[in-house]
């Protein structure tokens, strides 16, 4: 299929929507589709082959802050030319209610259009959408996708028409290989944690108490902790002689997060509740590290009831300590869990998610002429 | 001798009284003029919202630009008094972004000869926005000038000591970005 994707935000600026489009486009290309993405970007910047720059985004006041968007007659002309050259079977716009390229693409295009809404929007934003010009552009959308329940609800309530819920995929490949951080994992065993330290439901205190139980019998065992929060406060809950063995990295970059997952022998998700999916745990699974996780429903689900990771009674440090000890002492068991985790996490991979998106494309193109330009 | 002194003293007091009341009434007049100038400025801003809103909903703009402009108008109208200057400056920036491309501005100014019976003439819309923006600029200059002079008059020692301005509200400068073309003003 020939697919044209419109991105409203600058390609050079990091952001969730851009990341989503990048992952989706690359996966669709792997699946054998022809994909072209139009995005605001400088003409002289190096871009992936599938990205067509629509010129630099202009900073404008929007929604109470300054946003970098592409709009106006020049951008509209670029979109028109892109649509003409691309001769797409389907046009996929992201965040069509943001005044940028996606909305322009809806406006100038005719033919099958799919739209993905990423963020839930406040009412006032949609009131503007009652303007005839906007309404006529947005009414051309044939297939609607929402990445979350909240986005779906706003879509349905404000614009009418139901939306298919297709969550973000996980680019599992990106997590598979990484260099461990310098000096890790060492030989005495290392346990990792990722998450905001100050949120008790993330369970860091449970892990620290378990570490206190494990540490005396294992003089080389260390903890590697990444995430926002007051490191001092947590370090001080440990007995003085153990404090050097718990390393707090603070907030970590996306790259260091992946390196952290490759720097430890066992990754721990000690959450005491409140997770609906557990993205961090899924990322650890994709990295192929052995996982010990609390037995809350979200983890039970993603870890296939303990087949893809060791489960322990949520909130119980002694149970966590003995589960972690079992893994630290049994590399064969770790390898087994790692293989099972890689297998289980594949269900959340972009490859699967992109197939769902393609089904939406296939539905809207049925019996339609390809994408063209309205005169 | 004593009488002469008394008469002179009374005369001085009376003259001083006249002078004070003259200063007080001048200050009062200045406050009134500031109020009037402020009303004129508010009116100019309202005209600008309305002209910008008309342009946004005219169908002469692409929907993205139209939405940005409508958003800026909505925010300026709903802004609390404390953030009014910021919201109005944002509207100026949105107008600048809309009309920033000289070719497009020329196209709007030329109107749409192919559709003479169109619902709204783009040249008229453009003129209305430009005129409203210019009026905002002028009204703001007049207001700030009067506000400055009134503040000076209020700060004079006599006015302060005798509290000549009474309960009249102290005028505040209205600072905003009101240049429709980059670099102007």
Coordinates of C-alpha atoms in Angstrom, one line a residue:
Chain A
X1 CA 0.0 0.0 0.0
X2 CA 1.2 3.6 -0.6
X3 CA 0.7 5.4 2.6
X4 CA 1.1 9.2 3.3
X5 CA 1.5 10.2 6.9
X6 CA 1.2 13.8 8.1
X7 CA 3.1 14.9 11.3
X8 CA 2.1 18.2 12.9
X9 CA 5.2 18.8 15.0
X10 CA 8.8 19.5 14.1
X11 CA 10.7 16.3 13.1
X12 CA 13.9 17.6 14.8
X13 CA 12.2 18.1 18.2
X14 CA 11.8 15.1 20.4
X15 CA 8.2 14.2 21.3
X16 CA 5.7 11.4 21.7
X17 CA 3.8 12.0 18.5
X18 CA 7.0 12.2 16.4
X19 CA 8.3 9.0 18.0
X20 CA 5.0 7.2 17.3
X21 CA 5.1 8.3 13.7
X22 CA 8.8 7.2 13.3
X23 CA 8.1 3.8 14.8
X24 CA 4.9 3.3 12.8
X25 CA 6.5 4.4 9.5
X26 CA 9.6 2.2 9.9
X27 CA 7.5 -0.8 10.9
X28 CA 5.1 -0.2 7.9
X29 CA 8.1 0.0 5.6
X30 CA 9.4 -3.3 7.1
X31 CA 6.0 -4.9 6.4
X32 CA 6.5 -4.0 2.7
X33 CA 4.4 -0.8 2.4
X34 CA 5.6 2.4 0.7
X35 CA 5.5 5.2 3.2
X36 CA 6.1 8.9 3.0
X37 CA 5.9 11.2 6.0
X38 CA 5.5 15.0 5.7
X39 CA 6.7 16.9 8.7
X40 CA 7.9 20.4 9.5
X41 CA 11.7 20.3 9.3
X42 CA 14.5 22.4 8.0
X43 CA 15.4 21.6 4.4
X44 CA 19.1 21.4 5.1
X45 CA 18.9 18.9 8.0
X46 CA 19.6 15.2 7.3
X47 CA 16.3 13.3 7.4
X48 CA 15.4 9.7 7.0
X49 CA 14.6 8.8 3.3
X50 CA 10.9 8.5 4.0
X51 CA 10.5 12.1 5.4
X52 CA 9.6 15.0 3.2
X53 CA 10.3 18.3 4.8
X54 CA 7.5 20.9 4.8
X55 CA 9.7 23.8 5.7
X56 CA 10.6 25.1 9.1
X57 CA 7.9 25.3 11.8
X58 CA 7.1 28.8 13.0
X59 CA 6.8 29.6 16.7
X60 CA 3.3 30.9 17.4
X61 CA 1.3 31.4 20.5
X62 CA -1.1 28.5 20.7
X63 CA -3.0 26.9 23.6
X64 CA -1.3 29.1 26.1
X65 CA 2.3 28.5 25.1
X66 CA 4.5 28.9 22.1
X67 CA 4.2 26.0 19.7
X68 CA 6.3 25.3 16.7
X69 CA 3.8 24.6 13.9
X70 CA 3.6 24.7 10.1
X71 CA 0.6 26.5 8.6
X72 CA -0.1 29.2 6.1
X73 CA -0.2 29.2 2.3
X74 CA 3.4 28.0 1.8
X75 CA 2.9 24.9 4.0
X76 CA -0.4 24.3 2.3
X77 CA 1.3 24.3 -1.1
X78 CA 4.0 21.9 0.1
X79 CA 1.3 19.5 1.3
X80 CA -0.5 19.8 -2.0
X81 CA 2.6 19.0 -3.9
X82 CA 3.4 16.1 -1.6
X83 CA 0.0 14.6 -2.1
X84 CA 0.2 15.0 -5.8
X85 CA 3.7 13.4 -6.0
X86 CA 2.9 10.6 -3.6
X87 CA -0.3 9.3 -5.2
X88 CA -1.2 7.6 -1.9
X89 CA -3.8 4.9 -1.4
X90 CA -4.5 6.3 2.0
X91 CA -3.6 9.5 3.9
X92 CA -2.9 9.1 7.7
X93 CA -3.0 12.3 9.7
X94 CA -1.9 12.6 13.3
X95 CA -3.5 15.0 15.8
X96 CA -5.8 16.6 13.1
X97 CA -7.1 19.1 15.6
X98 CA -3.7 20.8 16.0
X99 CA -3.4 23.7 13.6
X100 CA -0.5 22.4 11.5
X101 CA 0.3 20.1 8.6
X102 CA -2.2 17.3 9.5
X103 CA -5.2 19.7 9.4
X104 CA -3.8 21.2 6.2
X105 CA -3.6 17.7 4.7
X106 CA -7.2 17.0 5.6
X107 CA -8.2 20.3 4.0
X108 CA -6.5 19.8 0.7
X109 CA -6.9 16.1 0.3
X110 CA -9.7 14.0 -1.1
X111 CA -10.1 10.3 -0.8
X112 CA -9.6 7.9 2.2
X113 CA -8.3 9.6 5.3
X114 CA -7.4 8.0 8.6
X115 CA -6.7 10.2 11.7
X116 CA -5.0 9.3 15.0
X117 CA -5.7 11.3 18.1
X118 CA -2.9 11.1 20.7
X119 CA -4.0 13.5 23.4
X120 CA -7.2 14.2 25.1
X121 CA -8.2 17.8 24.4
X122 CA -10.0 20.4 26.4
X123 CA -13.5 21.5 25.4
X124 CA -12.5 25.0 24.3
X125 CA -10.2 23.6 21.7
X126 CA -13.1 21.7 20.1
X127 CA -15.4 24.7 20.2
X128 CA -13.0 26.2 17.7
X129 CA -13.5 23.2 15.6
X130 CA -17.1 24.2 15.1
X131 CA -15.9 26.8 12.7
X132 CA -17.1 25.8 9.2
X133 CA -13.6 25.7 7.7
X134 CA -12.3 23.4 10.3
X135 CA -15.4 21.3 10.4
X136 CA -15.4 20.7 6.7
X137 CA -11.7 19.6 6.9
X138 CA -12.3 17.3 9.8
X139 CA -15.4 15.8 8.4
X140 CA -13.4 14.2 5.6
X141 CA -11.9 11.8 8.1
X142 CA -13.0 8.2 7.3
X143 CA -11.2 6.2 10.0
X144 CA -10.5 7.3 13.5
X145 CA -7.8 5.8 15.8
X146 CA -7.2 6.8 19.4
X147 CA -4.1 5.8 21.3
X148 CA -5.7 5.9 24.7
X149 CA -9.2 5.6 26.2
X150 CA -9.1 9.3 27.2
X151 CA -8.2 10.4 23.7
X152 CA -11.0 8.2 22.4
X153 CA -13.6 9.7 24.7
X154 CA -12.8 13.3 23.7
X155 CA -12.8 12.3 20.1
X156 CA -16.2 10.6 20.3
X157 CA -17.8 13.3 22.5
X158 CA -16.5 16.4 20.7
X159 CA -16.4 15.3 17.1
X160 CA -18.9 12.5 16.9
X161 CA -18.2 9.1 15.4
X162 CA -16.4 6.3 17.2
X163 CA -12.7 5.7 17.2
X164 CA -10.8 2.4 17.2
X165 CA -8.5 2.1 20.2
X166 CA -5.0 1.1 19.1
X167 CA -2.4 1.8 21.8
X168 CA 1.2 2.8 21.2
X169 CA 3.5 -0.1 20.3
X170 CA 6.8 -0.9 21.9
X171 CA 9.8 -0.7 19.6
X172 CA 11.2 -3.9 21.2
X173 CA 14.2 -4.0 18.8
X174 CA 15.5 -0.7 20.3
X175 CA 15.8 -2.4 23.7
X176 CA 17.4 -5.6 22.6
X177 CA 21.0 -4.6 22.5
X178 CA 22.9 -2.0 24.5
X179 CA 26.3 -1.5 26.2
X180 CA 26.1 -1.9 30.0
X181 CA 27.0 1.2 32.0
X182 CA 30.7 1.4 33.0
X183 CA 31.6 -1.0 35.8
X184 CA 28.3 -2.9 35.6
X185 CA 27.0 -5.5 36.3
X186 CA 30.1 -6.7 38.1
X187 CA 30.6 -10.1 39.5
X188 CA 28.7 -9.9 42.9
X189 CA 25.3 -9.6 41.3
X190 CA 23.3 -6.5 40.5
X191 CA 19.6 -5.7 40.8
X192 CA 18.0 -2.8 38.8
X193 CA 15.0 -0.5 39.4
X194 CA 13.4 2.2 37.2
X195 CA 10.7 4.6 38.3
X196 CA 9.9 7.7 40.3
X197 CA 11.3 7.1 43.8
X198 CA 8.9 9.4 45.6
X199 CA 5.8 7.5 44.4
X200 CA 5.5 4.8 47.0
X201 CA 3.3 2.7 44.7
X202 CA 6.3 2.2 42.5
X203 CA 7.6 0.2 45.4
X204 CA 11.2 1.3 45.9
X205 CA 11.0 1.0 49.7
X206 CA 10.0 -2.7 49.3
X207 CA 13.1 -3.3 47.2
X208 CA 15.4 -1.4 49.7
X209 CA 14.1 -3.5 52.6
X210 CA 14.6 -6.7 50.5
X211 CA 18.2 -5.5 49.8
X212 CA 18.8 -5.2 53.5
X213 CA 17.8 -8.9 53.9
X214 CA 20.0 -10.0 50.9
X215 CA 23.1 -7.9 51.4
X216 CA 24.7 -9.5 54.5
X217 CA 25.0 -12.9 52.8
X218 CA 26.1 -11.4 49.4
X219 CA 29.0 -9.0 49.9
X220 CA 29.2 -8.1 46.2
X221 CA 25.5 -7.5 45.6
X222 CA 24.7 -4.0 44.3
X223 CA 21.5 -2.0 43.5
X224 CA 21.2 0.3 40.4
X225 CA 18.4 2.8 40.6
X226 CA 17.2 5.2 37.9
X227 CA 14.4 7.7 38.2
X228 CA 13.4 11.1 39.6
X229 CA 13.2 11.7 43.3
X230 CA 15.1 12.4 46.5
X231 CA 17.9 9.9 46.4
X232 CA 19.3 11.0 49.8
X233 CA 16.1 10.3 51.6
X234 CA 16.0 6.7 50.2
X235 CA 19.7 6.0 50.7
X236 CA 19.3 7.1 54.3
X237 CA 16.8 4.3 55.0
X238 CA 19.6 1.8 54.4
X239 CA 22.0 0.8 57.2
X240 CA 25.2 3.0 56.9
X241 CA 27.4 0.1 55.7
X242 CA 25.1 -0.7 52.7
X243 CA 24.7 2.9 51.4
X244 CA 27.7 2.7 49.0
X245 CA 26.2 -0.4 47.4
X246 CA 23.0 1.3 46.3
X247 CA 23.8 3.5 43.2
X248 CA 21.2 6.2 42.4
X249 CA 21.4 7.6 38.9
X250 CA 18.6 10.2 39.2
X251 CA 16.7 10.9 36.0
X252 CA 18.0 8.9 33.1
X253 CA 18.0 9.6 29.3
X254 CA 16.2 7.2 27.0
X255 CA 19.6 5.7 26.0
X256 CA 20.8 5.3 29.6
X257 CA 17.5 3.7 30.5
X258 CA 18.2 0.9 28.0
X259 CA 21.8 0.7 29.2
X260 CA 20.6 0.3 32.7
X261 CA 18.4 -2.6 31.7
X262 CA 21.6 -4.3 30.3
X263 CA 23.7 -3.4 33.4
X264 CA 21.9 -5.7 35.9
X265 CA 21.5 -9.4 36.4
X266 CA 17.9 -9.1 37.7
X267 CA 15.4 -6.3 37.1
X268 CA 12.9 -5.6 39.8
X269 CA 9.4 -4.2 39.4
X270 CA 8.2 -4.0 43.0
X271 CA 5.1 -1.9 42.3
X272 CA 2.4 -2.2 45.0
X273 CA -0.4 -1.3 42.6
X274 CA -1.8 1.4 40.3
X275 CA -0.3 0.2 37.1
X276 CA -2.6 -0.5 34.2
X277 CA 0.1 -1.9 31.9
X278 CA 3.6 -1.5 33.3
X279 CA 5.5 0.0 30.4
X280 CA 8.8 -0.2 32.3
X281 CA 8.4 -3.9 32.9
X282 CA 7.6 -4.4 29.2
X283 CA 10.7 -2.5 28.3
X284 CA 12.8 -4.7 30.6
X285 CA 11.3 -7.8 29.0
X286 CA 12.3 -6.4 25.6
X287 CA 15.9 -5.9 26.9
X288 CA 15.9 -9.6 27.8
X289 CA 16.9 -9.2 31.5
X290 CA 15.5 -11.6 34.1
X291 CA 12.6 -10.0 35.9
X292 CA 11.3 -10.3 39.4
X293 CA 8.0 -8.5 39.8
X294 CA 5.2 -8.1 42.3
X295 CA 2.1 -10.1 41.6
X296 CA -0.3 -7.2 40.8
X297 CA -2.7 -8.0 37.9
X298 CA -0.9 -5.8 35.3
X299 CA 2.4 -7.7 35.8
X300 CA 0.7 -11.1 36.2
X301 CA -0.8 -10.4 32.8
X302 CA 2.3 -9.2 30.9
X303 CA 4.5 -11.8 32.5
X304 CA 2.2 -14.7 31.7
X305 CA 1.5 -15.7 35.3
X306 CA 5.1 -16.1 36.2
X307 CA 6.3 -17.9 33.1
X308 CA 8.1 -14.9 31.8
X309 CA 9.3 -13.5 35.2
X310 CA 9.5 -14.4 38.8
X311 CA 6.4 -13.1 40.8
X312 CA 6.3 -12.3 44.5
X313 CA 3.6 -11.2 46.9
X314 CA 3.2 -7.4 46.4
X315 CA 4.6 -5.3 49.2
X316 CA 6.4 -8.2 50.9
X317 CA 10.2 -7.6 51.2
X318 CA 11.0 -11.1 52.4
X319 CA 9.2 -12.6 49.4
X320 CA 11.0 -10.3 47.1
X321 CA 14.4 -11.2 48.7
X322 CA 13.9 -14.9 48.3
X323 CA 12.6 -14.6 44.7
X324 CA 15.6 -12.4 43.8
X325 CA 18.0 -14.8 45.5
X326 CA 16.6 -17.7 43.5
X327 CA 17.4 -15.9 40.3
X328 CA 20.8 -14.6 41.3
X329 CA 21.8 -18.1 42.2
X330 CA 20.5 -19.7 39.0
X331 CA 21.8 -18.3 35.7
X332 CA 20.0 -21.1 33.8
X333 CA 16.7 -20.0 35.2
X334 CA 17.5 -16.4 34.3
X335 CA 18.2 -17.4 30.7
X336 CA 14.9 -19.3 30.6
X337 CA 12.9 -16.4 31.9
X338 CA 14.7 -14.0 29.6
X339 CA 13.7 -16.1 26.5
X340 CA 10.2 -16.4 27.7
X341 CA 10.0 -12.6 28.3
X342 CA 11.3 -11.8 24.8
X343 CA 8.6 -14.1 23.4
X344 CA 5.8 -12.6 25.6
X345 CA 6.7 -9.0 24.9
X346 CA 6.5 -9.6 21.1
X347 CA 2.8 -9.3 21.4
X348 CA 3.2 -5.6 22.3
X349 CA 5.6 -4.9 19.4
X350 CA 5.0 -2.3 16.8
X351 CA 4.9 -5.1 14.2
X352 CA 1.6 -6.3 15.8
X353 CA 0.3 -2.8 16.4
X354 CA 1.1 -1.7 12.9
X355 CA -0.9 -4.6 11.5
X356 CA -4.0 -3.3 13.4
X357 CA -3.4 0.1 11.8
X358 CA -3.2 -1.5 8.4
X359 CA -6.5 -3.1 9.0
X360 CA -8.0 0.3 9.5
X361 CA -6.4 1.5 6.2
X362 CA -7.8 -1.5 4.4
X363 CA -11.3 -0.8 5.7
X364 CA -11.3 2.8 4.6
X365 CA -9.8 2.2 1.1
X366 CA -12.5 -0.4 0.2
X367 CA -14.2 0.7 -3.0
X368 CA -12.6 4.2 -2.9
X369 CA -10.4 6.0 -5.4
X370 CA -6.9 6.9 -4.1
X371 CA -6.0 10.1 -2.3
X372 CA -6.2 13.2 -4.5
X373 CA -6.4 16.9 -4.2
X374 CA -9.6 18.9 -3.9
X375 CA -9.8 21.7 -6.4
Chain B
X1 CA 0.6 96.9 61.4
X2 CA -0.9 93.8 62.9
X3 CA -3.9 94.2 60.6
X4 CA -1.7 94.4 57.6
X5 CA 0.0 91.1 58.6
X6 CA -3.4 89.5 59.2
X7 CA -4.8 90.6 55.9
X8 CA -1.7 89.5 54.0
X9 CA -1.8 86.1 55.8
X10 CA -5.5 85.6 54.9
X11 CA -4.7 86.6 51.4
X12 CA -1.9 84.1 51.2
X13 CA -4.1 81.3 52.6
X14 CA -6.9 82.2 50.2
X15 CA -4.6 82.2 47.2
X16 CA -3.0 79.0 48.3
X17 CA -6.4 77.5 48.7
X18 CA -7.3 78.5 45.1
X19 CA -4.1 77.1 43.9
X20 CA -4.6 73.8 45.7
X21 CA -8.1 73.5 44.4
X22 CA -6.9 74.3 40.9
X23 CA -4.2 71.5 41.1
X24 CA -6.8 69.1 42.5
X25 CA -9.3 69.8 39.7
X26 CA -6.5 69.4 37.2
X27 CA -5.6 66.1 38.6
X28 CA -9.2 65.1 38.6
X29 CA -9.5 66.1 34.9
X30 CA -6.4 64.1 34.1
X31 CA -7.9 61.0 35.8
X32 CA -11.0 61.5 33.8
X33 CA -9.0 61.8 30.6
X34 CA -7.0 58.6 31.4
X35 CA -10.3 56.8 32.0
X36 CA -11.6 58.0 28.7
X37 CA -8.3 57.0 26.9
X38 CA -8.6 53.6 28.5
X39 CA -12.1 53.1 27.3
X40 CA -10.9 54.1 23.8
X41 CA -8.1 51.6 24.1
X42 CA -10.5 48.8 25.2
X43 CA -12.8 49.6 22.4
X44 CA -9.9 49.5 19.9
X45 CA -8.9 46.1 21.3
X46 CA -12.5 44.9 20.9
X47 CA -12.6 46.1 17.3
X48 CA -9.4 44.2 16.7
X49 CA -10.8 40.9 18.2
X50 CA -13.8 41.3 16.0
X51 CA -11.8 42.1 12.8
X52 CA -9.4 39.2 13.5
X53 CA -12.3 36.9 14.3
X54 CA -14.0 37.8 11.0
X55 CA -10.7 37.0 9.1
X56 CA -10.4 33.7 11.0
X57 CA -13.9 32.6 10.1
X58 CA -13.9 34.0 6.5
X59 CA -12.8 30.9 4.7
X60 CA -10.0 32.9 3.1
X61 CA -7.4 31.3 5.3
X62 CA -6.3 27.7 5.5
X63 CA -7.9 25.9 8.4
X64 CA -4.6 25.7 10.4
X65 CA -4.0 29.4 10.3
X66 CA -7.7 30.1 10.8
X67 CA -7.7 28.0 14.0
X68 CA -4.5 29.6 15.4
X69 CA -6.1 33.0 14.8
X70 CA -9.4 32.0 16.3
X71 CA -7.6 30.5 19.3
X72 CA -5.7 33.8 19.9
X73 CA -8.9 35.8 19.6
X74 CA -10.7 33.5 22.1
X75 CA -7.8 33.8 24.6
X76 CA -7.6 37.5 24.3
X77 CA -11.4 37.8 24.9
X78 CA -11.3 35.5 27.9
X79 CA -8.1 36.7 29.5
X80 CA -8.2 38.0 33.0
X81 CA -7.4 41.6 33.4
X82 CA -4.0 40.8 34.9
X83 CA -3.0 38.8 31.8
X84 CA -4.7 40.9 29.2
X85 CA -1.5 42.5 27.9
X86 CA 0.1 39.0 27.3
X87 CA -3.0 37.7 25.6
X88 CA -3.3 40.8 23.3
X89 CA 0.4 40.5 22.4
X90 CA -0.2 36.9 21.5
X91 CA -3.0 38.0 19.3
X92 CA -0.6 40.4 17.6
X93 CA 1.8 37.6 17.1
X94 CA -0.9 35.4 15.6
X95 CA -1.9 38.1 13.2
X96 CA 1.7 38.6 12.3
X97 CA 2.0 34.9 11.6
X98 CA -1.1 35.0 9.5
X99 CA -0.2 38.0 7.4
X100 CA 3.6 37.6 7.6
X101 CA 4.0 36.2 4.1
X102 CA 4.0 39.3 1.8
X103 CA 2.7 37.3 -1.2
X104 CA -0.2 36.1 0.7
X105 CA -1.0 39.5 2.1
X106 CA -0.9 40.9 -1.5
X107 CA -3.2 38.1 -2.6
X108 CA -5.7 39.0 0.2
X109 CA -5.4 42.7 -0.7
X110 CA -6.2 42.0 -4.3
X111 CA -9.4 40.3 -3.3
X112 CA -10.9 37.5 -5.3
X113 CA -11.8 38.7 -8.8
X114 CA -13.0 35.2 -9.8
X115 CA -15.7 35.4 -7.1
X116 CA -17.0 38.9 -7.0
X117 CA -20.2 37.8 -5.2
X118 CA -18.3 36.0 -2.5
X119 CA -19.7 36.3 1.0
X120 CA -16.9 38.4 2.2
X121 CA -14.3 40.3 0.3
X122 CA -10.8 39.4 1.5
X123 CA -9.5 42.9 0.8
X124 CA -12.1 44.4 3.1
X125 CA -11.3 41.9 5.8
X126 CA -7.6 42.7 5.5
X127 CA -8.2 46.4 5.6
X128 CA -10.4 46.0 8.7
X129 CA -7.7 44.1 10.5
X130 CA -5.0 46.5 9.5
X131 CA -7.1 49.5 10.5
X132 CA -8.1 48.0 13.9
X133 CA -4.5 47.1 14.6
X134 CA -3.4 50.7 13.8
X135 CA -6.1 52.1 16.1
X136 CA -4.9 49.8 18.9
X137 CA -1.4 51.2 18.4
X138 CA -2.6 54.8 18.5
X139 CA -5.0 54.4 21.4
X140 CA -2.3 52.7 23.4
X141 CA 0.2 55.4 22.7
X142 CA -2.4 58.1 23.8
X143 CA -3.4 56.2 26.9
X144 CA 0.2 55.5 28.0
X145 CA 1.2 59.1 27.5
X146 CA -1.7 60.3 29.6
X147 CA -1.1 57.6 32.2
X148 CA 2.5 58.7 32.5
X149 CA 1.6 62.4 32.9
X150 CA -1.1 61.5 35.5
X151 CA 1.4 59.4 37.4
X152 CA 3.9 62.3 37.4
X153 CA 1.2 64.7 38.7
X154 CA 0.2 62.2 41.4
X155 CA 3.8 62.0 42.5
X156 CA 4.2 65.7 43.2
X157 CA 4.8 66.5 46.9
X158 CA 1.7 68.7 47.2
X159 CA -0.5 66.0 45.6
X160 CA 0.9 63.3 47.8
X161 CA 0.8 65.3 51.1
X162 CA -2.7 66.5 50.6
X163 CA -3.8 63.3 48.9
X164 CA -5.3 65.4 46.0
X165 CA -6.0 62.4 43.8
X166 CA -8.6 61.1 46.4
X167 CA -9.9 57.7 45.6
X168 CA -9.1 57.9 41.9
X169 CA -7.4 54.7 40.7
X170 CA -3.8 54.9 39.9
X171 CA -3.4 54.4 36.2
X172 CA -1.2 51.6 34.9
X173 CA 0.8 51.5 31.7
X174 CA -0.5 49.1 29.1
X175 CA 2.5 47.4 27.6
X176 CA 2.0 45.1 24.6
X177 CA 3.4 44.0 21.3
X178 CA 1.1 45.8 18.8
X179 CA 3.3 46.0 15.7
X180 CA 1.5 44.2 12.9
X181 CA 4.7 44.1 10.8
X182 CA 8.0 42.8 12.2
X183 CA 10.4 45.5 13.2
X184 CA 7.7 48.3 13.2
X185 CA 7.3 50.0 16.5

